[in-house]
XYZ file of N, CA, C and O in Angstrom:
808
model
N -32.552 -4.784 -10.276
C -31.723 -5.226 -11.620
C -31.643 -7.020 -11.009
O -31.724 -7.525 -10.074
N -31.578 -7.504 -12.102
C -31.141 -8.979 -11.829
C -29.953 -9.288 -11.614
O -28.947 -8.257 -11.700
N -29.262 -10.132 -11.235
C -27.887 -10.820 -10.688
C -26.627 -10.292 -12.078
O -25.975 -9.565 -11.279
N -27.315 -10.846 -13.022
C -26.243 -10.204 -14.399
C -26.094 -8.803 -14.427
O -24.936 -8.247 -14.481
N -27.271 -7.907 -14.316
C -27.217 -6.578 -14.389
C -26.379 -5.878 -12.755
O -25.632 -4.849 -13.422
N -26.642 -6.341 -11.966
C -25.947 -6.215 -10.728
C -24.438 -6.335 -10.780
O -23.441 -5.426 -10.598
N -23.905 -7.444 -11.411
C -22.590 -7.704 -11.704
C -22.064 -6.513 -12.717
O -20.791 -6.360 -12.244
N -22.711 -6.364 -13.761
C -22.310 -5.451 -14.552
C -22.297 -3.872 -13.879
O -21.300 -3.264 -14.236
N -23.155 -3.424 -13.029
C -23.031 -2.391 -12.204
C -21.731 -2.485 -11.209
O -21.301 -1.225 -11.506
N -21.564 -3.455 -10.811
C -20.317 -3.499 -9.868
C -19.137 -3.320 -10.742
O -18.320 -2.387 -10.250
N -18.999 -3.806 -12.048
C -17.836 -3.481 -12.570
C -17.639 -2.149 -13.116
O -16.725 -1.716 -13.531
N -18.618 -1.657 -13.668
C -18.792 -0.271 -14.098
C -18.381 0.711 -12.962
O -17.669 1.686 -13.423
N -18.918 0.415 -11.964
C -18.388 1.194 -10.945
C -16.814 1.347 -10.506
O -16.160 1.924 -10.099
N -16.174 0.172 -10.309
C -14.977 -0.211 -9.991
C -14.101 0.496 -11.335
O -13.019 1.027 -10.952
N -14.800 0.291 -12.797
C -13.823 0.884 -13.627
C -13.924 2.563 -13.459
O -12.792 3.384 -13.601
N -15.282 3.212 -13.303
C -15.117 4.483 -13.129
C -14.771 5.333 -11.749
O -14.104 6.261 -11.843
N -14.436 4.349 -10.787
C -14.115 5.068 -9.596
C -12.556 4.840 -9.261
O -11.730 5.780 -9.008
N -11.883 4.052 -9.954
C -10.359 4.063 -10.338
C -9.702 3.246 -8.968
O -8.742 2.560 -8.871
N -9.989 4.421 -8.014
C -9.355 4.163 -6.452
C -9.962 2.554 -6.141
O -11.129 2.218 -6.347
N -9.041 2.089 -5.152
C -9.792 1.061 -4.594
C -10.778 1.231 -3.709
O -11.052 2.207 -3.093
N -12.065 0.410 -3.551
C -13.122 0.758 -3.123
C -13.593 -0.710 -2.285
O -13.159 -1.655 -2.663
N -14.462 -0.607 -1.090
C -14.609 -1.838 -0.300
C -16.104 -2.170 -0.873
O -16.755 -1.468 -1.501
N -16.357 -3.389 -0.669
C -17.620 -4.259 -1.164
C -18.888 -3.424 -0.293
O -19.893 -3.359 -0.761
N -18.386 -2.990 0.820
C -19.509 -2.418 1.700
C -19.743 -1.063 0.826
O -21.340 -0.846 1.246
N -18.830 -0.275 0.524
C -19.483 0.986 -0.214
C -20.160 0.550 -1.483
O -21.309 1.423 -1.749
N -19.733 -0.262 -2.268
C -20.143 -0.710 -3.491
C -22.231 -1.294 -3.404
O -22.827 -0.846 -4.027
N -22.040 -2.092 -1.994
C -23.302 -2.627 -1.650
C -24.416 -1.286 -1.365
O -25.495 -1.253 -1.436
N -23.789 -0.504 -0.637
C -24.520 0.983 -0.185
C -25.043 1.649 -1.519
O -25.953 1.830 -1.393
N -24.205 1.566 -2.353
C -24.872 2.462 -3.680
C -25.778 1.701 -4.250
O -26.718 2.239 -4.993
N -25.659 0.569 -4.476
C -26.592 -0.505 -4.960
C -27.575 -0.777 -4.174
O -28.694 -1.195 -4.752
N -27.719 -0.588 -3.070
C -28.976 -0.973 -2.158
C -29.011 -2.375 -2.130
O -30.184 -2.929 -1.569
N -27.799 -3.245 -2.069
C -28.013 -4.674 -1.585
C -27.134 -5.372 -0.453
O -26.369 -4.195 -0.036
N -27.240 -6.558 -0.195
C -26.408 -6.742 0.930
C -25.069 -6.913 0.693
O -24.701 -7.156 -0.385
N -24.201 -6.754 1.548
C -22.824 -6.794 1.239
C -22.146 -8.109 0.821
O -21.072 -8.180 -0.139
N -22.725 -9.302 1.355
C -22.251 -10.672 1.056
C -22.525 -10.545 -0.098
O -21.811 -11.408 -1.086
N -23.784 -10.192 -0.973
C -23.879 -10.236 -2.259
C -22.807 -9.669 -3.275
O -22.490 -10.367 -4.394
N -22.351 -8.743 -2.861
C -21.447 -7.927 -3.460
C -20.207 -8.508 -3.459
O -19.287 -8.582 -4.655
N -19.836 -9.319 -2.569
C -18.690 -9.695 -2.118
C -18.564 -11.094 -2.924
O -17.569 -11.390 -3.777
N -19.456 -11.746 -3.266
C -19.553 -12.824 -4.063
C -19.575 -12.379 -5.472
O -18.824 -13.316 -6.366
N -20.230 -11.453 -5.680
C -19.885 -10.874 -7.391
C -18.516 -10.151 -7.660
O -18.017 -10.634 -8.819
N -17.699 -9.943 -6.721
C -16.393 -9.454 -6.753
C -15.456 -10.761 -7.261
O -14.818 -10.841 -7.628
N -15.833 -11.671 -6.550
C -15.145 -12.876 -6.416
C -15.501 -13.594 -7.845
O -14.645 -14.039 -8.459
N -16.613 -13.478 -8.457
C -16.992 -13.770 -9.617
C -16.119 -13.045 -10.753
O -15.875 -13.488 -11.607
N -16.318 -11.965 -10.525
C -15.407 -11.011 -11.421
C -14.000 -11.116 -11.519
O -13.495 -11.323 -12.905
N -13.497 -11.450 -10.323
C -12.006 -11.873 -10.464
C -11.694 -12.910 -11.161
O -10.696 -13.058 -11.887
N -12.820 -13.995 -11.059
C -12.406 -15.153 -11.611
C -12.535 -14.813 -13.296
O -11.733 -15.396 -14.130
N -13.463 -14.274 -13.439
C -13.719 -13.696 -14.840
C -12.528 -13.362 -15.527
O -12.022 -13.555 -16.597
N -11.982 -11.977 -15.037
C -10.677 -11.399 -15.300
C -9.468 -12.274 -15.358
O -8.276 -12.060 -16.043
N -9.486 -13.307 -14.375
C -8.289 -14.117 -14.526
C -8.075 -15.129 -15.767
O -7.142 -15.993 -16.067
N -8.984 -14.971 -16.479
C -9.131 -15.975 -17.895
C -7.922 -15.193 -18.778
O -7.665 -13.928 -18.666
N -6.962 -16.151 -19.591
C -5.982 -15.760 -20.169
C -6.172 -14.691 -21.091
O -5.094 -14.082 -21.446
N -7.226 -14.420 -21.740
C -7.736 -13.651 -22.910
C -7.970 -12.452 -22.398
O -8.887 -11.477 -23.172
N -7.845 -11.799 -20.875
C -8.468 -10.761 -20.378
C -7.265 -9.982 -20.265
O -5.903 -10.286 -19.802
N -7.284 -8.506 -20.461
C -6.153 -7.627 -20.162
C -6.214 -7.177 -18.910
O -5.345 -6.308 -18.488
N -7.471 -7.119 -18.282
C -7.656 -6.704 -16.692
C -7.462 -7.662 -15.757
O -7.737 -8.787 -15.980
N -7.250 -7.299 -14.561
C -7.439 -8.344 -13.570
C -7.999 -7.539 -12.363
O -8.099 -6.232 -12.063
N -8.764 -8.234 -11.478
C -9.273 -7.638 -10.336
C -8.410 -7.764 -8.979
O -8.413 -8.846 -8.478
N -7.966 -6.821 -8.447
C -7.223 -6.776 -7.530
C -7.845 -6.807 -6.005
O -8.649 -5.677 -5.947
N -7.576 -7.633 -5.100
C -8.204 -7.438 -3.717
C -7.007 -6.755 -2.751
O -5.872 -7.413 -2.491
N -7.362 -5.561 -2.439
C -6.255 -4.956 -1.392
C -6.804 -5.026 0.081
O -7.483 -3.903 0.396
N -6.428 -5.763 0.743
C -6.907 -5.880 2.242
C -8.617 -6.175 2.067
O -9.011 -6.902 1.321
N -9.129 -4.947 2.228
C -11.026 -5.207 2.262
C -11.249 -4.208 1.140
O -12.574 -4.050 0.949
N -10.473 -3.571 0.258
C -10.835 -3.094 -0.776
C -10.517 -3.890 -2.318
O -9.519 -4.911 -2.463
N -11.135 -3.241 -3.130
C -11.166 -4.189 -4.599
C -10.740 -3.132 -5.701
O -11.356 -1.604 -5.308
N -9.974 -3.126 -6.762
C -9.578 -2.270 -7.779
C -9.102 -3.224 -8.850
O -8.523 -4.178 -9.161
N -9.621 -2.403 -10.095
C -9.624 -2.806 -11.546
C -8.224 -2.530 -11.886
O -7.682 -1.312 -11.669
N -7.273 -3.104 -12.364
C -6.010 -2.723 -12.892
C -5.656 -3.609 -14.004
O -6.200 -4.579 -14.470
N -4.637 -3.129 -14.697
C -3.968 -3.954 -16.156
C -3.358 -4.847 -15.678
O -2.521 -4.928 -14.679
N -3.388 -6.171 -16.493
C -2.214 -7.047 -16.256
C -0.750 -6.949 -16.611
O -0.784 -6.033 -17.623
N -0.040 -7.254 -15.536
C 1.369 -6.861 -15.868
C 2.071 -7.298 -17.354
O 3.083 -6.602 -17.899
N 1.601 -8.150 -17.947
C 1.810 -8.774 -19.082
C 1.761 -7.617 -20.401
O 2.642 -7.699 -21.062
N 0.897 -6.774 -20.155
C 0.401 -6.064 -21.212
C 0.952 -4.318 -20.754
O 0.835 -3.464 -21.502
N 1.897 -4.413 -19.820
C 2.466 -2.902 -19.273
C 3.416 -2.389 -20.283
O 2.999 -1.223 -20.298
N 4.131 -3.110 -21.143
C 4.940 -2.254 -22.069
C 3.971 -1.783 -23.301
O 4.237 -0.445 -23.621
N 2.823 -2.380 -23.607
C 1.904 -1.566 -24.638
C 1.398 -0.170 -23.863
O 0.953 0.656 -24.538
N 0.933 -0.514 -22.588
C 0.134 0.568 -21.846
C 1.210 1.968 -22.072
O 0.737 2.830 -22.095
N 2.547 1.401 -21.524
C 3.455 2.585 -21.312
C 3.478 3.311 -22.687
O 3.505 4.538 -22.451
N 3.591 2.599 -24.030
C 3.639 3.159 -24.907
C 2.603 4.162 -25.233
O 2.600 5.165 -25.934
N 1.105 3.546 -25.226
C 0.210 4.171 -25.613
C -0.159 5.481 -24.421
O -0.682 6.516 -25.012
N 0.403 5.483 -23.669
C 0.355 6.701 -22.499
C 1.475 7.523 -22.922
O 1.651 8.523 -21.975
N 2.468 7.145 -23.347
C 3.806 7.856 -23.573
C 4.604 8.073 -22.354
O 4.690 9.347 -22.249
N 4.378 7.442 -21.350
C 5.233 7.639 -20.118
C 6.572 7.156 -19.972
O 6.927 5.929 -20.851
N 7.299 7.624 -19.226
C 8.705 7.211 -19.053
C 8.850 6.205 -18.174
O 7.988 5.850 -17.046
N 9.799 5.221 -18.365
C 9.946 4.235 -17.819
C 10.477 4.491 -16.128
O 11.333 5.526 -15.994
N 10.086 3.883 -15.143
C 10.031 4.719 -13.728
C 11.517 4.294 -13.223
O 11.939 3.225 -13.724
N 12.252 5.161 -12.496
C 13.561 4.952 -12.059
C 13.316 3.977 -11.057
O 12.892 4.036 -9.950
N 14.268 3.192 -11.022
C 14.339 1.990 -10.191
C 14.575 2.663 -8.509
O 15.280 3.636 -8.565
N 14.064 1.914 -7.684
C 14.279 2.525 -6.334
C 15.898 2.161 -5.830
O 16.024 1.399 -6.035
N 16.229 3.197 -5.444
C 17.639 3.362 -4.834
C 17.647 2.324 -3.744
O 16.691 2.091 -2.992
N 18.764 1.656 -3.104
C 19.158 0.978 -1.892
C 18.443 2.113 -0.683
O 17.979 1.211 0.226
N 18.952 3.184 -0.841
C 18.409 4.176 0.436
C 16.763 4.011 0.532
O 16.305 4.064 1.531
N 16.358 4.105 -0.798
C 14.867 4.531 -1.076
C 13.969 3.145 -0.149
O 13.211 3.196 0.498
N 14.679 1.736 -0.560
C 14.218 0.703 -0.212
C 14.318 0.597 1.465
O 13.587 0.008 2.138
N 15.425 0.984 1.737
C 15.700 0.991 3.424
C 14.762 1.626 4.267
O 13.921 1.095 5.049
N 14.436 2.811 3.661
C 13.470 3.864 4.220
C 12.070 2.851 3.999
O 11.270 3.174 4.922
N 11.629 2.637 2.856
C 10.263 2.087 2.728
C 10.172 0.894 3.637
O 8.999 0.508 4.041
N 11.269 0.148 3.838
C 11.320 -1.246 4.865
C 10.866 -0.745 6.207
O 9.912 -1.269 6.689
N 11.679 0.369 6.578
C 11.052 1.066 8.122
C 9.957 1.398 8.088
O 8.944 0.909 9.285
N 9.471 2.304 7.364
C 8.129 2.534 7.183
C 6.988 1.409 7.190
O 6.121 1.256 7.755
N 7.239 0.177 6.283
C 6.547 -0.793 6.145
C 6.177 -1.391 7.477
O 4.946 -1.995 7.856
N 7.140 -1.871 8.271
C 7.049 -2.702 9.245
C 6.933 -2.029 10.654
O 6.818 -2.516 11.658
N 6.864 -0.583 10.571
C 6.735 0.040 11.681
C 5.784 1.238 11.586
O 5.474 1.783 12.558
N 4.847 1.354 10.633
C 4.171 2.351 10.476
C 2.948 2.476 11.297
O 2.582 1.339 11.899
N 2.417 3.737 11.656
C 2.981 4.893 11.131
C 4.244 5.653 11.754
O 4.380 5.393 12.981
N 4.993 5.995 11.288
C 6.228 6.577 11.718
C 6.588 8.018 11.364
O 6.139 8.171 10.216
N 7.202 8.851 11.966
C 7.815 10.021 11.751
C 8.960 10.200 10.755
O 9.704 9.406 10.951
N 9.204 11.096 10.165
C 10.639 11.224 9.391
C 11.760 11.325 10.721
O 12.919 10.507 9.992
N 11.707 11.837 11.567
C 12.810 11.757 12.456
C 12.995 10.356 13.112
O 14.083 9.932 13.190
N 12.028 9.614 13.392
C 12.345 8.357 13.703
C 13.122 7.449 12.661
O 13.877 6.500 12.936
N 12.560 7.499 11.464
C 13.367 6.972 10.197
C 14.938 7.677 10.281
O 15.655 6.538 10.085
N 15.197 8.721 10.573
C 16.449 9.044 10.277
C 17.235 8.453 11.900
O 18.386 8.390 11.835
N 16.628 8.295 12.845
C 17.051 7.821 14.251
C 17.420 6.281 13.792
O 18.653 5.872 14.283
N 16.839 5.815 13.137
C 17.241 4.167 12.656
C 18.293 4.137 11.706
O 19.199 3.445 11.965
N 18.080 5.106 10.663
C 19.369 4.941 9.689
C 20.513 5.528 9.764
O 21.485 5.384 9.376
N 20.319 6.786 10.758
C 21.612 7.591 11.137
C 21.843 8.617 10.191
O 23.057 9.183 10.150
N 21.149 8.882 9.216
C 21.541 9.790 8.420
C 20.388 10.763 7.783
O 18.824 10.252 8.147
N 20.250 11.809 7.436
C 19.171 12.488 6.804
C 18.173 12.085 5.813
O 18.762 11.280 5.048
N 17.209 11.746 5.760
C 16.434 10.986 4.999
C 14.879 11.649 4.416
O 14.027 11.047 3.862
N 15.072 13.168 4.445
C 14.262 14.019 4.022
C 13.844 13.834 2.534
O 12.580 13.644 2.213
N 14.680 13.525 1.696
C 14.865 13.659 0.350
C 14.073 12.251 -0.264
O 13.431 12.171 -0.924
N 14.586 11.239 0.601
C 14.270 9.864 0.206
C 12.641 9.732 0.484
O 12.174 9.240 -0.295
N 12.437 10.073 1.593
C 10.980 10.341 2.191
C 9.834 11.003 1.125
O 8.964 10.272 0.542
N 10.490 12.193 0.699
C 9.804 13.048 -0.526
C 9.763 12.139 -1.865
O 8.970 11.806 -2.244
N 10.829 11.380 -2.369
C 10.820 10.767 -3.318
C 9.935 9.567 -3.189
O 8.971 9.339 -4.293
N 9.600 8.773 -2.147
C 8.633 7.907 -2.006
C 7.390 8.334 -2.000
O 6.415 7.801 -2.554
N 6.922 9.340 -1.482
C 5.546 10.131 -1.598
C 5.347 10.464 -3.180
O 4.407 10.079 -3.359
N 6.089 10.832 -3.664
C 5.995 11.365 -5.117
C 6.000 10.031 -5.867
O 4.889 10.054 -6.975
N 6.264 8.945 -5.715
C 6.263 7.842 -6.210
C 4.902 7.061 -6.009
O 4.309 6.217 -6.361
N 4.149 7.593 -4.784
C 3.184 7.207 -4.324
C 3.190 5.724 -3.711
O 2.226 5.113 -3.081
N 4.080 5.535 -3.294
C 4.466 4.398 -2.488
C 4.179 4.655 -0.956
O 3.898 3.645 -0.157
N 4.239 5.800 -0.269
C 3.769 6.143 1.160
C 3.403 7.221 0.898
O 2.970 8.224 0.103
N 2.497 7.729 2.171
C 1.679 9.124 2.222
C 1.626 9.615 3.688
O 2.150 8.755 4.442
N 1.194 10.692 3.953
C 1.075 11.314 5.008
C -0.285 10.626 5.856
O -1.060 9.989 5.082
N 0.104 9.838 7.158
C -1.193 9.371 7.897
C -1.249 10.498 9.183
O -1.646 9.584 10.423
N -1.345 11.491 8.949
C -1.738 12.506 10.106
C -0.236 12.653 11.030
O 0.660 12.146 10.618
N -0.624 13.413 12.309
C 0.369 13.636 13.067
C 0.300 12.772 14.330
O -0.802 12.353 14.810
N 1.720 12.474 14.785
C 1.621 11.422 16.196
C 1.102 12.322 17.335
O 1.529 13.627 17.447
N 0.903 11.538 18.186
C 0.720 12.540 19.715
C 2.002 12.362 20.370
O 2.171 11.679 21.382
N 2.998 13.373 19.826
C 4.145 13.027 20.304
C 4.604 14.910 20.431
O 3.874 15.739 19.937
N 5.510 14.968 21.288
C 5.983 16.478 21.156
C 6.543 16.831 19.821
O 7.047 16.252 19.190
N 5.984 18.227 19.609
C 6.217 18.889 18.335
C 5.192 18.140 17.299
O 5.168 18.702 16.135
N 4.294 17.217 17.662
C 3.382 16.573 16.517
C 3.693 16.484 15.293
O 3.384 17.092 14.303
N 4.893 15.387 15.241
C 5.455 15.217 14.018
C 4.519 14.805 12.860
O 3.548 13.828 13.480
N 4.594 14.703 11.678
C 3.943 14.183 10.518
C 4.481 12.834 10.377
O 5.540 12.226 10.549
N 3.361 11.520 10.331
C 3.814 10.301 10.086
C 3.584 9.984 8.699
O 2.760 10.833 8.278
N 4.088 8.747 8.426
C 4.003 8.320 7.154
C 3.690 6.731 7.285
O 3.834 5.892 8.304
N 2.938 6.350 6.270
C 2.298 4.644 6.005
C 2.650 4.525 4.513
O 2.696 5.462 3.915
N 2.689 3.217 4.212
C 2.560 2.834 2.964
C 1.335 2.525 2.372
O 0.237 3.019 3.050
N 1.123 2.659 0.998
C 0.027 3.078 0.254
C -0.680 1.610 -0.696
O 0.098 0.639 -0.419
N -1.763 1.815 -1.129
C -2.058 0.675 -1.653
C -1.167 0.500 -2.847
O -0.883 -0.651 -3.678
N -0.455 1.442 -3.641
C 0.345 1.345 -4.718
C 1.591 0.615 -4.139
O 2.016 -0.211 -4.695
N 2.105 0.636 -2.994
C 2.959 -0.048 -2.209
C 2.414 -1.651 -2.411
O 3.638 -2.477 -2.782
N 1.427 -1.788 -2.179
C 0.784 -3.346 -2.049
C 0.818 -3.982 -3.430
O 1.359 -5.077 -3.907
N 0.381 -3.238 -4.516
C 0.525 -3.499 -5.790
C 1.848 -3.545 -6.216
O 2.190 -4.685 -7.123
N 2.987 -2.694 -6.230
C 4.155 -2.759 -6.586
C 4.689 -3.961 -6.114
O 5.585 -4.769 -6.827
N 4.443 -4.244 -4.882
C 5.417 -5.516 -4.253
C 4.356 -6.590 -4.432
O 4.781 -7.930 -3.892
N 3.276 -6.888 -5.063
C 2.571 -8.106 -5.443
C 1.973 -8.690 -4.158
O 1.975 -9.863 -4.237
N 1.725 -7.701 -3.187
C 1.048 -8.381 -1.876
C -0.551 -8.018 -1.735
O -0.474 -6.716 -2.207
N -1.131 -8.521 -1.164
C -2.763 -8.165 -0.948
C -2.690 -7.220 0.290
O -3.824 -6.701 0.520
N -1.900 -7.533 1.441
C -2.064 -6.819 2.531
C -0.492 -6.679 3.172
O 0.420 -7.818 2.937
N -0.436 -6.065 4.237
C 0.844 -6.163 5.087
C 1.108 -7.169 5.746
O 2.512 -7.624 6.296
N 0.193 -8.044 6.061
C 0.363 -9.421 6.497
C 1.091 -10.157 5.793
O 1.633 -11.242 6.330
N 1.152 -9.818 4.498
C 2.016 -10.878 3.608
C 3.735 -10.178 3.432
O 4.278 -11.167 2.854
N 4.046 -9.161 4.188
C 5.447 -8.948 4.303
C 6.084 -9.936 4.902
O 5.823 -10.494 5.934
N 7.567 -10.480 4.184
C 8.168 -11.472 4.782
C 8.782 -11.053 6.307
O 8.706 -10.118 6.402
N 8.853 -12.105 7.279
C 9.572 -11.662 8.527
C 11.015 -11.154 8.375
O 11.738 -11.328 7.849
N 10.910 -10.279 9.638
C 12.494 -9.465 9.968
C 13.625 -10.722 10.107
O 13.080 -11.571 10.819
N 14.849 -10.446 9.658
C 15.596 -11.622 10.333
C 16.087 -10.827 11.578
O 15.785 -9.715 12.006
N 16.456 -11.718 12.311
C 16.760 -11.381 13.982
C 17.781 -10.323 13.879
O 17.426 -9.256 14.802
N 18.845 -9.959 12.975
C 19.684 -9.103 13.408
C 19.232 -7.823 12.906
O 19.408 -6.776 13.215
N 18.005 -7.710 11.821
C 17.596 -6.642 11.338
C 16.559 -5.772 12.773
O 16.708 -4.992 12.958
N 15.957 -6.609 13.567
C 15.390 -6.449 14.391
C 15.914 -5.849 15.550
O 15.410 -4.996 16.248
N 17.139 -6.485 15.855
C 18.000 -6.007 16.846
C 18.642 -4.754 16.578
O 18.559 -4.173 17.471
N 18.651 -4.324 15.318
C 19.303 -2.979 15.202
C 18.293 -2.183 15.103
O 18.593 -1.106 15.698
N 16.919 -2.456 14.787
C 16.099 -1.474 15.211
C 15.802 -1.352 16.427
O 15.338 0.058 16.854
N 15.810 -2.168 17.558
C 15.515 -2.255 18.637
C 16.702 -1.139 19.554
O 16.435 -0.523 20.549
N 18.141 -1.167 19.248
C 19.119 -0.548 19.272
C 18.881 0.899 18.931
O 19.124 1.797 19.785
N 18.603 1.235 17.578
C 18.080 2.531 17.415
C 16.939 3.069 18.195
O 17.096 4.477 18.467
N 16.225 2.273 18.643
C 14.954 2.920 19.167
C 15.167 3.333 20.788
O 14.879 4.108 21.391
N 16.034 2.522 21.399
C 16.597 2.869 22.552
C 17.481 4.102 22.501
O 17.313 4.942 23.611
N 18.527 4.174 21.595
C 19.022 5.661 21.325
C 17.986 6.337 21.398
O 18.159 7.664 22.181
N 16.953 6.344 20.638
C 15.966 7.448 20.383
C 15.326 7.782 21.889
O 15.441 9.060 22.156
N 15.040 6.992 22.510
C 14.636 6.874 23.947
C 15.465 7.873 24.743
O 15.336 8.600 25.720
N 16.750 7.295 24.848
C 17.955 7.883 25.535
C 18.105 9.487 24.951
O 18.348 9.984 26.270
N 18.270 9.497 24.188
C 18.432 10.887 23.423
C 17.419 12.159 23.652
O 17.679 13.105 23.467
N 16.317 11.427 24.342
C 15.099 12.614 24.302
C 14.506 13.045 22.976
O 13.815 13.777 22.999
N 14.637 12.059 21.844
C 14.402 12.264 20.473
C 12.417 12.497 20.687
O 12.124 11.817 21.395
N 12.107 13.267 19.310
C 10.708 13.198 19.640
C 9.898 12.253 19.315
O 8.591 12.264 19.759
N 10.537 11.320 18.921
C 9.983 9.863 18.669
C 10.161 8.779 19.684
O 9.897 7.668 19.457
N 10.989 9.318 20.683
C 10.946 8.079 21.891
C 10.029 7.625 22.321
O 10.162 6.383 22.453
N 8.656 8.070 22.379
C 7.617 7.596 23.046
C 7.131 6.749 21.763
O 6.140 5.970 22.001
N 7.532 6.716 20.774
C 7.206 6.001 19.315
C 7.930 4.698 19.155
O 8.080 4.284 18.149
N 8.955 4.497 19.955
C 10.151 3.565 19.995
C 9.138 2.098 19.580
O 9.875 1.273 19.273
N 8.101 2.032 20.508
C 7.476 0.775 20.366
C 6.959 0.209 19.054
O 6.612 -0.520 18.703
N 6.851 1.322 18.166
C 6.590 1.263 16.804
C 7.638 0.224 16.015
O 7.155 -0.311 14.809
N 8.550 -0.040 16.641
C 9.678 -1.231 15.948
C 8.995 -2.234 16.260
O 9.368 -3.329 15.475
N 8.207 -2.627 17.136
C 7.548 -3.989 17.196
C 6.546 -4.318 16.314
O 5.975 -3.248 15.971
N 6.500 -5.295 15.179
C 5.494 -5.547 14.091
C 4.391 -5.360 14.833
O 3.786 -5.667 15.845
N 3.471 -4.574 13.905
C 1.988 -4.372 14.271
C 1.171 -5.593 13.773
O 1.055 -6.037 12.855
N 0.594 -6.404 14.535
C -0.555 -7.345 14.220
C 0.241 -8.597 13.615
O 1.221 -9.097 14.149
N -0.049 -8.919 12.379
C 0.284 -10.046 11.514
C 1.759 -9.377 10.713
O 2.124 -10.022 9.809
N 2.003 -8.360 10.975
C 3.271 -7.588 9.946
C 4.376 -8.172 10.450
O 4.629 -8.435 11.613
């Protein structure tokens, strides 16, 4: 295939795959160098950024995904006959923030921070696709852990967790205090209290 055909093949695979996919995976399927596919993805992104296009190519950390432009969301909702999403409650936003800044964390760890049962809120966030199970922690009881998803990144308009705004001093202090209480009480997440420290650039 020539360059134009390869670019078209990348576009077709992005459309058909639907889910985020890495340049490495696309290159492997095409049998070409990853750098070449990365350049084609950047070129495609520029194409879609044209004002008269209804699609956009999103970069989600090291993965790429085709999506519709937010400007056309009302028409898409009408054609798909979907109901308007219910806004997130303050409790859901609080739980989401705890997970986003400390992932992966278990439900009991979230509840230690908040001081209230959070099972229904966690389930709601899972149903909305904003968080997902991330395996089991190496702690007593092997609790299930949770992390944010690509839907979370798209919903909040960021490309990676590194773009999350920094925590305020008071927020961080409250988290440290809750983590200390977890360790003192012998909670199953006590060993996971270190998760309150932001990971990497988060």
